[in-house]
Amino acid sequence: MIRIGDILEKISDYYPEAELDIVNQAYVYSAKVHEGQVRLSGEPYLSHPLEVANILADMHLDTTSIACGLLHDVVEDTHTTIEDIQERFGMEAAKIIAGVTKISKLSLDTARARQAENLRRMILAMADDLRVIMIKLADRLHNTRTLHFHKSEAKKRDIAQETLDIYAPIASRLGIFWMKRELEEISFYYTQPEEYERIEHLVRKGQEEREHYVETVKQILGEKMQEAGLPAKVSGRHKQFYSIYQKMLSQDLSFEEVYDIIAFRIILKTIPQCYEALGIIHAHWRPVPTKFKDYIGFPKPNGYKALHTTVIGPYGERMEVQIRTEEMDKVANSGIAAHWSYKEGKVADKEILSSFEWIQNLVENHQDNYGDPEEFLENVRIDLFPSEVYVFTPQGEVKDLPRGSTPVDFAYMIHTEVGHQCTGAKINGRLMPLQYELKTGDIVEIITTKGHQPSKDWLNFVKTGKTRSRIRQWIKRQEKERSISLGREICEKAFRKHRLNFHEALNRAEMQSIAADFNFKTVDDLIANVGYGKITPLQIIRRLTEDQRPRKEENLINRFIGRRRDKKKHEEQGVVVDGMDDILIRFAQCCQPVPGDPIIGYITQGSGVTIHRKGCINAMKLSPEREINVEWKKDTAGTFPVKLKFRAKDRIGLLAEITSVISQADANIVDVQLESLPNKTVTASFTISIANRSHLDTVISKLKKVNAIQEIRRL
Ligand code: MN
């Protein structure tokens, strides 16, 4: 077990002026509260915080970080509270410990690997001080190193998988490559032991030969550098097993096909020397064209800089060479930690610092401070993802939303219907208003009510464009539906005025072409625009009646009787005209024939055949030459208007009774006109739509039973 004295000594080595009090006190406190607790290894629990503090000291972090490393588990595992920490160690330490504890409490279900990226971002977003992440990583590293003490294989595998999914990528993102490598290598061993052992075996197999090869190439590279007068340090080593494995996997290669198992590294003093070295290598060995990467000119987002090239080496095989300066090499190893590590007589380096894209803004905001690392740290209250929040579904899934998002945004993100029917939200188990601003780490549960409708007011507080457009779409659709039904109402009235049946017209093909004439896709759009008041029903009626006029080119008989091409339409008309097909027919309004009535047809000029009831006075006035035999089809569908006249004693509820009798007989009332006469009688005419003669007879006989009706007749 490492001793606190070793750690203190280490700190004094890299930071002679360090105030060690806080570290000492943290050690004493941690030892006291963890007393009696034991690690799986059988060691006292204190060994764990000590190792974590030691890792942090290896990274040359500040004393607060190291003290917090010693204290990182006290709130989670002992009776200590954040307030206790604040009292003893100050605000800064309390904040860091609170951050570490918060992340530890996240239940990271590694089975959900697909959301690993979100989890990583969430962890980064939750830490408003990067030192929280450093401590969390050091903690994970020590736990990974001691994974073999776990008894359960499944547990080992789970922790290792979580490390691969979450922590190794975070270390990589922060540029701490040595840690990334170690986390990956150990986790690889536990997640895929066979693969690990196979690669280990393959690497070891040719080891002697390979070592000889490495030595030879190193020597050649060194000589070439020397010839050019470049002060270079050359090294060569095999890549980590995990990255060999990943390469085999991603490029579907066998071990033998992975050429660059060995990476050579040339470390120089300056950037021009790096390019010079590259030139020398390319002059001696043929480069593989697609393999050259200039990360000095174009650094990786995490700040990594180097020149990478692959050449056909001295033995005719591919070899990868990485060229970088000493400074770049340091950053490549310690990443972001390099920024607030204490180096002898030197503080955080401006150039390295600004190479981290996402930290750049921060640096710009603290131009005056960053010269002093202690002060720089004070101000490193980072916000890695200032525009996002990460929240959990009750099932533990992570969702990311723009900052300022509300439960309504969350609901629409889950599903449009969930959004529409959202009536409330529970945040971390407590009911909250829908305007509540979501915070990273919140568990959000949406309460829905079937049939609930979104509110226009939501537009005042929702955050995402997607939510906004979903709500707008809904409102628009609602308005359209309202306009359609209003449009129908207007059209029905107007059509009636022109003695046309709107419902019948709706089924006609002409309506579709009329809609197209007005530049609408559907008849519904046309009707909706009548509702909006953009089109008058008269415009539709005009087109509809125009349409029925025959065309000039058509022959005489067609013009005379209005022969129709559309046979289907004709069949719907319910009447067969003697000996002729596709004749346009109309039902006379004077006698209103219904199926079952004896009928007679009269040819009219230009409007086809008009159907009258036999014996209609108007029909008898017409010329007998125009008479034509017609008959009802066997099954006539549709409804027909019939006008009935009543005379009745006026009494309360009469009208209601009549309408209820009519509707109970399955007939619709189309129009009503009432007139009160002086002698307490009333005359009424009802236009009702009925199916056929027997239907009409039923209606009339039922009406006759209504008390007070004195007379009823068909017009
Ligand atoms: Mn721990």
XYZ file of C-alpha atoms and ligand atoms in Angstrom:
716
model
C 0.000 0.000 0.000
C 1.330 3.366 -0.997
C 1.935 5.766 1.889
C 0.853 9.376 2.129
C 4.504 10.358 2.623
C 5.334 9.084 -0.876
C 2.567 11.179 -2.383
C 3.567 14.327 -0.502
C 7.135 13.842 -1.652
C 6.017 13.438 -5.220
C 4.045 16.696 -5.071
C 6.989 18.582 -3.593
C 9.122 17.287 -6.439
C 7.042 18.847 -9.181
C 5.686 21.754 -7.173
C 8.119 22.801 -4.465
C 6.000 25.685 -3.155
C 2.902 23.519 -2.778
C 0.744 24.038 0.307
C 0.526 20.471 1.534
C -1.781 21.125 4.491
C -4.963 20.374 2.607
C -3.554 17.047 1.362
C -2.458 16.067 4.844
C -5.800 16.970 6.355
C -7.690 15.145 3.625
C -5.612 12.063 4.337
C -6.290 12.164 8.078
C -10.009 12.735 7.529
C -10.343 10.009 4.899
C -8.470 7.527 7.085
C -10.793 8.281 9.983
C -14.149 7.962 8.152
C -13.154 4.951 6.037
C -11.829 3.142 9.087
C -12.919 -0.469 9.291
C -13.901 -0.607 5.591
C -12.091 -3.145 3.460
C -11.473 -3.476 -0.276
C -12.166 -6.715 -2.148
C -8.421 -7.244 -2.134
C -8.574 -7.477 1.654
C -6.598 -4.263 2.009
C -7.959 -1.405 4.142
C -10.330 0.759 2.084
C -7.983 3.718 2.489
C -5.610 2.087 -0.012
C -8.040 3.026 -2.798
C -8.227 6.814 -2.199
C -4.474 6.785 -1.676
C -3.887 5.119 -5.039
C -6.279 7.541 -6.710
C -4.410 10.473 -5.144
C -1.167 8.936 -6.329
C -2.405 8.699 -9.918
C -3.414 12.366 -9.724
C 0.022 13.238 -8.380
C 1.557 11.317 -11.282
C -0.409 13.636 -13.530
C 1.142 16.571 -11.638
C -2.213 18.007 -10.634
C -2.765 20.704 -8.036
C -3.121 20.057 -4.306
C -6.906 20.523 -4.276
C -7.278 17.759 -6.871
C -5.110 15.448 -4.841
C -6.942 16.208 -1.593
C -10.204 15.540 -3.408
C -8.744 12.282 -4.711
C -8.256 11.246 -1.080
C -11.803 12.292 -0.226
C -13.574 11.164 -3.396
C -15.540 8.306 -1.808
C -16.302 9.727 1.631
C -19.695 11.208 0.769
C -20.824 8.141 -1.129
C -19.502 5.505 1.254
C -19.495 7.102 4.713
C -21.745 9.368 6.800
C -19.877 12.463 5.665
C -21.970 15.130 3.914
C -21.020 17.750 1.342
C -21.527 20.348 4.096
C -18.919 18.586 6.233
C -16.469 18.760 3.333
C -17.199 22.414 2.747
C -16.656 23.211 6.407
C -13.327 21.436 6.585
C -11.887 21.815 3.102
C -13.651 24.803 1.604
C -16.102 25.532 -1.153
C -13.886 24.461 -4.034
C -13.246 20.974 -2.668
C -16.921 20.596 -1.732
C -17.976 21.388 -5.270
C -15.547 18.892 -6.736
C -16.584 16.133 -4.330
C -20.248 16.892 -5.040
C -19.530 16.511 -8.752
C -17.700 13.210 -8.295
C -20.484 11.849 -6.093
C -23.177 12.905 -8.564
C -21.480 11.058 -11.400
C -20.944 7.966 -9.239
C -24.661 7.836 -8.613
C -25.489 7.672 -12.316
C -26.470 4.146 -13.091
C -24.662 3.569 -16.312
C -26.209 0.585 -17.962
C -23.568 -0.642 -20.323
C -25.998 -2.840 -22.170
C -27.066 0.382 -23.834
C -23.842 0.814 -25.704
C -25.567 2.785 -28.417
C -26.048 5.650 -26.045
C -22.495 5.527 -24.792
C -21.696 8.756 -26.590
C -24.574 10.465 -24.826
C -23.461 9.114 -21.478
C -19.961 10.372 -22.073
C -21.253 13.789 -22.964
C -23.543 13.725 -19.992
C -20.689 13.021 -17.616
C -18.652 15.797 -19.152
C -21.629 18.136 -18.973
C -22.267 17.325 -15.338
C -18.793 18.262 -14.264
C -18.486 22.005 -14.161
C -14.878 21.563 -13.141
C -12.631 19.336 -15.247
C -10.881 18.139 -12.106
C -14.070 16.198 -11.328
C -13.415 14.190 -14.479
C -9.738 13.752 -13.653
C -10.635 12.285 -10.267
C -13.339 10.110 -11.782
C -10.860 8.794 -14.357
C -8.183 8.125 -11.720
C -10.818 6.350 -9.632
C -11.825 4.200 -12.586
C -8.228 3.469 -13.476
C -7.463 2.107 -10.015
C -10.691 0.101 -9.976
C -9.771 -1.338 -13.371
C -6.287 -2.186 -12.194
C -7.788 -4.112 -9.277
C -10.573 -5.723 -11.274
C -9.103 -9.208 -10.758
C -10.194 -9.127 -7.108
C -13.842 -9.337 -8.165
C -15.198 -12.857 -7.825
C -17.954 -12.671 -10.419
C -16.847 -12.970 -14.050
C -20.006 -11.165 -15.173
C -19.239 -8.254 -12.863
C -15.699 -7.997 -14.206
C -16.974 -8.014 -17.755
C -19.607 -5.372 -17.011
C -17.174 -2.976 -15.384
C -14.659 -3.525 -18.178
C -17.305 -2.918 -20.852
C -18.417 0.264 -19.136
C -14.801 1.372 -19.026
C -14.440 0.760 -22.757
C -17.733 2.467 -23.562
C -17.522 5.473 -21.298
C -14.239 6.164 -19.558
C -11.580 5.270 -22.113
C -13.222 7.542 -24.713
C -13.411 10.376 -22.175
C -9.702 9.969 -21.435
C -9.106 9.992 -25.180
C -11.217 13.078 -25.690
C -9.263 14.882 -23.029
C -6.061 13.738 -24.690
C -4.825 11.615 -21.767
C -3.560 8.839 -23.983
C -1.508 6.858 -21.505
C -4.655 6.448 -19.425
C -6.831 5.679 -22.406
C -4.384 2.941 -23.429
C -4.214 1.387 -20.001
C -7.997 1.463 -19.512
C -8.519 -0.132 -22.929
C -5.863 -2.756 -22.573
C -7.100 -4.038 -19.196
C -10.760 -3.871 -20.243
C -10.025 -5.691 -23.480
C -8.559 -8.520 -21.426
C -11.771 -8.854 -19.376
C -14.318 -8.346 -22.141
C -12.692 -10.630 -24.726
C -10.163 -12.854 -22.994
C -9.761 -15.241 -25.958
C -9.104 -12.456 -28.439
C -6.723 -10.792 -26.028
C -4.768 -13.970 -25.498
C -4.713 -14.791 -29.200
C -3.230 -11.398 -30.068
C -0.843 -11.531 -27.140
C 0.316 -14.932 -28.365
C 0.746 -13.702 -31.943
C 2.676 -10.654 -30.799
C 4.924 -12.762 -28.548
C 5.460 -15.431 -31.194
C 7.554 -13.325 -33.474
C 8.906 -11.261 -30.675
C 12.579 -12.102 -30.910
C 12.619 -11.594 -34.621
C 10.596 -8.446 -34.255
C 12.856 -7.024 -31.583
C 15.764 -7.509 -33.875
C 13.820 -5.794 -36.622
C 12.898 -2.883 -34.341
C 16.497 -2.410 -33.273
C 17.735 -2.431 -36.842
C 15.135 0.035 -38.085
C 15.693 2.301 -35.080
C 19.360 2.345 -35.889
C 18.770 3.145 -39.549
C 16.317 5.916 -38.668
C 18.757 7.317 -36.097
C 21.592 7.344 -38.633
C 19.493 9.131 -41.235
C 18.553 11.781 -38.706
C 22.139 12.174 -37.629
C 23.332 12.540 -41.221
C 20.914 15.427 -41.598
C 22.078 16.962 -38.328
C 18.720 16.475 -36.613
C 18.797 15.920 -32.824
C 16.296 13.056 -32.758
C 15.190 10.499 -30.225
C 13.963 7.373 -32.004
C 11.811 4.725 -30.388
C 9.831 1.776 -31.630
C 7.233 -0.339 -29.927
C 4.344 -2.583 -30.762
C 0.925 -1.078 -30.611
C -1.454 -1.916 -27.815
C -3.322 -5.194 -28.256
C -6.663 -3.466 -28.223
C -5.836 -1.191 -31.131
C -4.450 -4.135 -33.128
C -7.698 -5.950 -32.397
C -9.775 -2.948 -33.427
C -7.821 -2.607 -36.630
C -8.395 -6.281 -37.444
C -12.052 -5.843 -36.688
C -12.735 -2.580 -38.488
C -10.748 -3.421 -41.616
C -11.494 -7.123 -41.508
C -7.834 -8.076 -41.455
C -6.033 -11.110 -40.140
C -3.230 -10.521 -37.665
C -0.665 -11.052 -40.431
C -2.321 -8.364 -42.478
C -1.980 -5.739 -39.780
C 1.316 -4.279 -40.936
C 1.861 -1.444 -38.574
C 1.971 -3.467 -35.376
C 5.129 -1.586 -34.678
C 5.037 2.175 -34.610
C 8.289 4.089 -34.771
C 8.452 7.468 -33.175
C 10.910 10.268 -33.847
C 10.990 13.063 -31.291
C 12.615 16.356 -32.261
C 13.011 19.840 -30.850
C 11.172 22.069 -33.309
C 8.349 21.910 -35.820
C 10.588 22.661 -38.875
C 12.753 19.725 -37.795
C 9.658 17.515 -37.867
C 8.928 18.364 -41.500
C 12.590 17.989 -42.341
C 12.617 14.511 -40.773
C 9.503 13.635 -42.745
C 11.242 14.706 -45.963
C 14.206 12.476 -45.199
C 12.013 9.454 -44.535
C 9.980 9.977 -47.701
C 13.227 10.403 -49.656
C 14.509 7.022 -48.490
C 11.372 4.931 -48.435
C 8.354 5.078 -50.626
C 5.380 6.494 -48.712
C 1.962 4.823 -48.849
C -0.065 7.638 -50.410
C -3.224 7.648 -48.285
C -1.399 7.130 -45.028
C 0.199 10.520 -44.565
C -1.514 12.685 -41.910
C -0.409 16.182 -40.952
C -1.785 16.658 -37.465
C 0.612 19.551 -36.914
C -1.054 21.625 -39.593
C -4.442 20.192 -38.649
C -4.430 19.102 -35.004
C -7.079 16.671 -33.757
C -9.854 18.318 -31.755
C -8.376 16.990 -28.524
C -5.145 18.836 -29.265
C -3.114 15.929 -30.579
C -0.317 17.030 -32.903
C 2.149 14.949 -34.902
C 3.051 13.888 -38.416
C 2.036 10.328 -39.250
C 3.264 8.481 -42.273
C 3.473 4.896 -43.434
C 6.294 3.912 -45.766
C 7.537 0.737 -47.415
C 10.418 0.174 -45.039
C 13.923 -1.259 -45.373
C 12.631 -4.862 -45.420
C 9.931 -4.158 -47.947
C 7.175 -4.049 -45.359
C 4.964 -1.258 -44.256
C 6.052 0.700 -41.243
C 4.340 3.546 -39.477
C 6.410 6.505 -38.345
C 5.159 9.246 -36.024
C 7.123 12.456 -35.889
C 6.614 15.136 -33.241
C 8.273 17.615 -30.943
C 8.979 16.954 -27.257
C 6.201 19.324 -26.328
C 3.737 17.533 -28.581
C 4.814 14.240 -27.109
C 4.079 15.507 -23.617
C 0.615 16.691 -24.620
C 0.011 13.446 -26.462
C 0.548 11.621 -23.223
C -1.059 13.770 -20.603
C -3.586 15.702 -22.685
C -5.601 18.284 -20.875
C -3.882 17.439 -17.608
C -0.785 19.060 -19.079
C -2.564 22.378 -18.735
C -2.646 22.482 -15.025
C 0.115 20.199 -14.128
C 2.970 21.909 -12.350
C 6.177 21.621 -14.219
C 9.416 22.825 -12.822
C 9.570 26.568 -13.088
C 6.973 26.517 -15.760
C 3.254 27.106 -15.830
C 0.541 26.133 -18.226
C 1.667 26.657 -21.758
C -0.334 29.097 -23.803
C 0.245 27.304 -27.062
C -0.814 23.892 -25.791
C -3.752 25.346 -23.999
C -5.179 27.058 -27.034
C -4.778 23.925 -29.108
C -7.807 22.460 -27.394
C -10.579 23.847 -29.481
C -13.278 23.642 -26.892
C -11.182 25.158 -24.201
C -10.183 28.015 -26.433
C -13.147 30.229 -25.630
C -12.441 29.751 -22.025
C -8.862 30.807 -22.466
C -9.946 33.868 -24.343
C -12.230 34.792 -21.485
C -9.459 34.419 -18.981
C -6.574 35.918 -20.869
C -5.405 37.797 -17.805
C -5.577 34.873 -15.481
C -4.215 31.921 -17.242
C -0.599 32.882 -16.681
C -1.064 31.769 -13.112
C -2.217 28.158 -12.953
C -3.716 28.499 -9.507
C -5.850 31.342 -10.713
C -6.521 29.685 -14.009
C -7.893 26.715 -12.136
C -10.089 28.953 -10.056
C -11.694 29.987 -13.262
C -11.880 26.649 -14.954
C -15.548 26.267 -14.312
C -15.961 24.655 -17.612
C -19.028 24.247 -19.618
C -18.067 21.695 -22.215
C -21.463 21.608 -23.825
C -22.915 25.015 -23.075
C -25.832 24.529 -25.407
C -27.034 21.121 -24.313
C -28.645 19.328 -21.409
C -28.700 15.571 -20.850
C -31.652 13.958 -19.158
C -32.862 10.440 -18.457
C -36.080 8.719 -19.419
C -37.608 6.708 -16.542
C -36.065 3.658 -18.288
C -32.609 5.177 -17.939
C -32.127 6.182 -21.541
C -30.210 9.395 -22.081
C -31.670 12.128 -24.260
C -29.888 15.306 -25.180
C -31.797 18.511 -25.755
C -30.857 22.130 -26.278
C -30.368 24.078 -23.083
C -33.607 25.747 -22.003
C -35.718 22.786 -23.151
C -38.890 21.959 -21.247
C -40.788 18.737 -20.520
C -42.911 19.510 -23.595
C -39.795 19.442 -25.804
C -38.816 16.174 -24.163
C -42.307 14.733 -24.782
C -42.216 15.620 -28.476
C -38.730 14.140 -28.711
C -40.093 10.814 -27.440
C -43.007 10.804 -29.875
C -45.310 13.329 -31.511
C -48.346 11.721 -29.918
C -46.708 11.816 -26.480
C -46.182 15.529 -27.094
C -49.766 16.151 -28.189
C -51.195 14.309 -25.202
C -48.737 15.647 -22.634
C -50.546 17.057 -19.601
C -47.869 17.054 -16.936
C -44.340 16.063 -16.033
C -42.582 14.477 -13.121
C -38.999 15.618 -12.724
C -36.999 13.326 -10.451
C -40.299 11.988 -9.167
C -41.859 15.370 -8.399
C -44.652 16.994 -10.349
C -43.360 20.100 -12.140
C -44.948 22.684 -14.441
C -44.582 22.134 -18.172
C -42.514 25.336 -18.409
C -39.846 23.817 -16.132
C -36.359 24.164 -17.564
C -34.682 20.761 -17.766
C -31.298 20.273 -16.111
C -28.603 17.749 -16.899
C -29.160 14.585 -14.882
C -32.921 15.067 -14.451
C -35.095 11.985 -14.734
C -38.082 13.065 -16.793
C -41.396 11.277 -16.777
C -44.165 12.581 -19.007
C -47.796 12.249 -17.966
C -50.180 11.890 -20.885
C -53.941 11.965 -21.092
C -55.666 10.299 -23.996
C -57.419 12.760 -26.246
C -55.610 15.742 -24.769
C -54.723 18.416 -27.268
C -51.698 20.676 -27.470
C -52.078 24.275 -26.448
C -51.127 27.332 -28.481
C -49.584 28.707 -25.280
C -46.907 26.044 -25.449
C -45.382 27.954 -28.334
C -44.439 30.630 -25.802
C -42.033 28.429 -23.881
C -40.961 25.408 -25.924
C -37.355 25.454 -27.038
C -36.697 23.201 -30.003
C -37.678 23.968 -33.554
C -38.952 20.436 -33.933
C -41.409 20.849 -31.080
C -42.524 24.214 -32.377
C -43.200 22.877 -35.847
C -45.059 19.814 -34.494
C -47.374 22.077 -32.482
C -47.841 24.447 -35.415
C -48.622 21.544 -37.717
C -51.228 20.339 -35.279
C -52.842 23.778 -35.034
C -52.821 24.126 -38.806
C -54.442 20.739 -39.253
C -57.041 21.629 -36.648
C -57.810 24.885 -38.437
C -58.069 23.127 -41.757
C -60.550 20.621 -40.382
C -62.613 23.454 -39.009
C -62.453 25.264 -42.347
C -63.500 22.164 -44.239
C -66.596 21.681 -42.129
C -67.405 25.375 -42.365
C -66.840 25.241 -46.132
C -69.175 22.285 -46.425
C -71.869 24.124 -44.550
C -71.566 27.182 -46.789
C -71.540 25.069 -49.943
C -74.539 23.000 -48.868
C -76.617 26.144 -48.387
C -75.521 27.726 -51.640
C -76.031 24.540 -53.623
C -79.488 24.171 -52.202
C -80.290 27.662 -53.311
C -79.336 26.629 -56.821
C -81.287 23.437 -56.501
C -78.203 21.316 -56.560
C -77.165 18.552 -54.255
C -73.778 19.318 -52.781
C -73.143 15.797 -51.508
C -73.859 14.375 -54.871
C -71.610 16.962 -56.484
C -68.799 16.011 -54.132
C -68.734 12.545 -55.635
C -68.435 13.821 -59.151
C -65.153 13.705 -60.985
C -65.640 17.316 -62.041
C -65.043 18.449 -58.505
C -61.508 17.134 -58.681
C -60.822 19.065 -61.863
C -62.457 22.184 -60.459
C -60.157 21.912 -57.446
C -57.238 21.619 -59.871
C -58.499 24.683 -61.774
C -58.199 26.662 -58.557
C -54.738 25.172 -57.977
C -55.674 22.879 -55.133
C -54.505 19.332 -54.756
C -57.675 17.925 -53.287
C -61.382 18.668 -53.145
C -60.927 19.032 -49.370
C -58.488 21.870 -49.971
C -61.038 23.495 -52.263
C -63.788 23.211 -49.646
C -61.425 24.394 -46.892
C -60.777 27.520 -48.932
C -64.489 28.160 -49.148
C -64.361 27.979 -45.340
C -61.430 30.419 -45.268
C -63.529 32.699 -47.506
C -60.989 32.677 -50.320
C -63.438 31.082 -52.749
C -67.178 31.535 -52.978
C -69.477 28.573 -53.469
C -70.882 30.374 -56.505
C -67.527 30.031 -58.265
C -67.760 26.281 -57.790
C -71.385 26.119 -58.873
C -70.638 28.074 -62.026
C -67.857 25.729 -63.015
C -69.957 22.734 -62.194
C -72.886 23.831 -64.349
C -70.596 25.029 -67.152
C -69.099 21.602 -67.135
C -72.413 20.033 -67.896
C -72.855 22.000 -71.103
C -71.986 19.926 -74.144
C -69.068 20.771 -76.341
C -69.621 22.289 -79.767
C -67.836 19.581 -81.680
C -70.169 16.947 -80.419
C -72.820 15.683 -82.761
C -76.382 16.801 -82.769
C -77.932 14.021 -80.774
C -75.302 14.461 -78.112
C -75.898 18.131 -77.974
C -79.624 17.600 -77.984
C -79.866 15.216 -75.137
C -76.553 15.799 -73.412
C -75.082 12.375 -73.930
C -72.521 11.590 -71.293
C -69.312 9.741 -71.685
C -69.071 8.812 -68.089
C -71.044 5.629 -67.787
C -70.325 5.156 -64.124
C -71.884 8.467 -63.259
C -74.952 7.519 -65.175
C -75.355 4.303 -63.243
C -75.382 6.255 -60.063
C -78.320 8.250 -61.277
C -80.706 5.414 -60.632
C -82.738 5.664 -63.848
C -82.480 3.766 -67.110
C -83.453 5.780 -70.177
C -85.173 3.738 -72.839
C -82.744 2.267 -75.324
C -79.968 4.736 -74.601
C -76.804 4.728 -72.624
C -74.926 7.525 -70.943
C -77.683 10.057 -70.846
C -77.461 12.912 -68.426
C -80.563 12.963 -66.281
C -82.052 15.427 -63.853
C -84.931 15.042 -61.474
C -87.630 17.611 -61.882
C -88.055 19.828 -58.849
C -91.748 20.366 -59.460
C -92.776 16.798 -58.657
C -89.638 15.357 -57.031
C -89.831 11.730 -58.139
C -88.378 9.127 -55.784
C -87.530 5.521 -56.618
C -90.759 3.604 -56.710
C -92.800 6.484 -58.180
C -94.122 5.913 -61.710
C -91.976 8.154 -63.894
C -91.692 9.582 -67.356
C -88.764 11.268 -69.072
C -88.641 14.410 -71.219
C -85.728 15.298 -73.391
C -84.608 18.855 -72.742
C -82.347 20.924 -74.888
C -78.799 20.637 -73.704
C -79.579 19.248 -70.247
C -80.281 15.627 -70.986
C -83.445 14.003 -69.762
C -85.586 15.401 -67.002
C -87.448 12.835 -64.940
C -90.993 13.700 -63.835
C -93.565 11.755 -61.953
C -96.259 10.388 -64.223
C -99.179 12.802 -64.188
C -97.114 15.851 -63.262
C -98.942 18.926 -64.510
C -95.765 20.601 -65.675
C -94.771 17.546 -67.659
C -98.115 17.375 -69.357
C -97.541 20.859 -70.715
C -94.437 19.638 -72.534
C -94.395 18.505 -76.131
C -95.271 14.792 -76.466
C -92.458 14.334 -79.041
C -89.963 14.830 -76.333
C -91.403 12.141 -74.163
C -89.164 9.163 -73.578
C -89.639 5.952 -71.607
C -87.616 5.699 -68.448
C -87.578 3.357 -65.488
C -85.935 3.053 -62.080
C -83.019 0.751 -61.672
C -83.503 -2.182 -59.360
C -81.252 -1.013 -56.541
C -81.087 2.703 -56.547
C -78.739 4.125 -53.988
C -78.606 7.671 -52.663
C -81.227 9.989 -51.265
C -83.846 12.115 -52.945
C -85.426 15.341 -51.773
C -89.180 15.385 -51.215
C -91.197 18.371 -50.094
C -94.063 17.680 -47.690
C -96.745 20.186 -46.722
C -98.437 20.155 -43.331
C -101.303 21.903 -41.773
C -101.541 21.559 -38.051
C -102.949 23.051 -34.888
C -100.251 25.227 -33.405
C -98.991 23.898 -30.113
C -95.810 23.905 -28.076
C -93.364 21.192 -29.078
C -95.047 20.435 -32.372
C -92.029 21.232 -34.485
C -89.761 19.225 -32.206
C -92.074 16.254 -32.418
C -92.235 16.380 -36.202
C -88.466 16.597 -36.557
C -87.945 13.732 -34.151
C -90.452 11.514 -36.013
C -88.704 12.273 -39.292
C -85.255 11.569 -37.969
C -86.410 8.405 -36.207
C -87.614 7.212 -39.610
C -84.039 7.673 -40.878
C -84.871 10.632 -43.078
C -82.922 13.880 -43.087
C -84.509 17.298 -42.963
C -83.044 19.493 -45.657
C -85.192 22.579 -45.337
C -88.098 23.831 -43.198
C -90.498 26.695 -43.744
C -93.172 27.629 -41.250
C -96.065 29.989 -41.413
C -98.460 30.757 -38.577
C -102.031 31.473 -39.571
C -104.419 33.650 -37.508
C -106.725 30.793 -36.497
C -104.054 29.108 -34.396
C -103.055 26.847 -37.191
C -99.705 26.555 -38.784
C -98.631 25.475 -42.209
C -95.225 24.023 -42.747
C -93.276 22.661 -45.618
C -90.482 20.221 -44.916
C -88.012 19.116 -47.507
C -86.678 15.773 -46.442
C -84.263 13.437 -48.133
C -85.431 9.865 -48.432
C -84.307 6.686 -50.152
C -87.393 5.563 -52.074
C -91.156 5.465 -52.278
C -91.724 2.937 -49.509
C -89.417 4.913 -47.259
C -91.479 7.994 -48.021
C -94.713 6.134 -47.283
C -93.367 5.032 -43.903
C -92.393 8.580 -43.039
C -95.764 9.959 -44.031
C -97.722 7.322 -42.125
C -95.650 7.988 -39.022
C -96.205 11.701 -39.343
C -99.917 11.178 -39.656
C -99.923 9.759 -36.148
C -98.574 12.979 -34.728
C -101.284 14.644 -32.698
C -102.526 17.990 -34.069
C -101.496 17.375 -37.650
C -104.593 17.991 -39.676
C -103.297 17.495 -43.135
C -100.141 16.210 -44.711
C -99.384 15.886 -48.373
C -96.625 15.504 -50.809
C -96.157 18.547 -52.962
Mn -13.502 5.236 -5.684
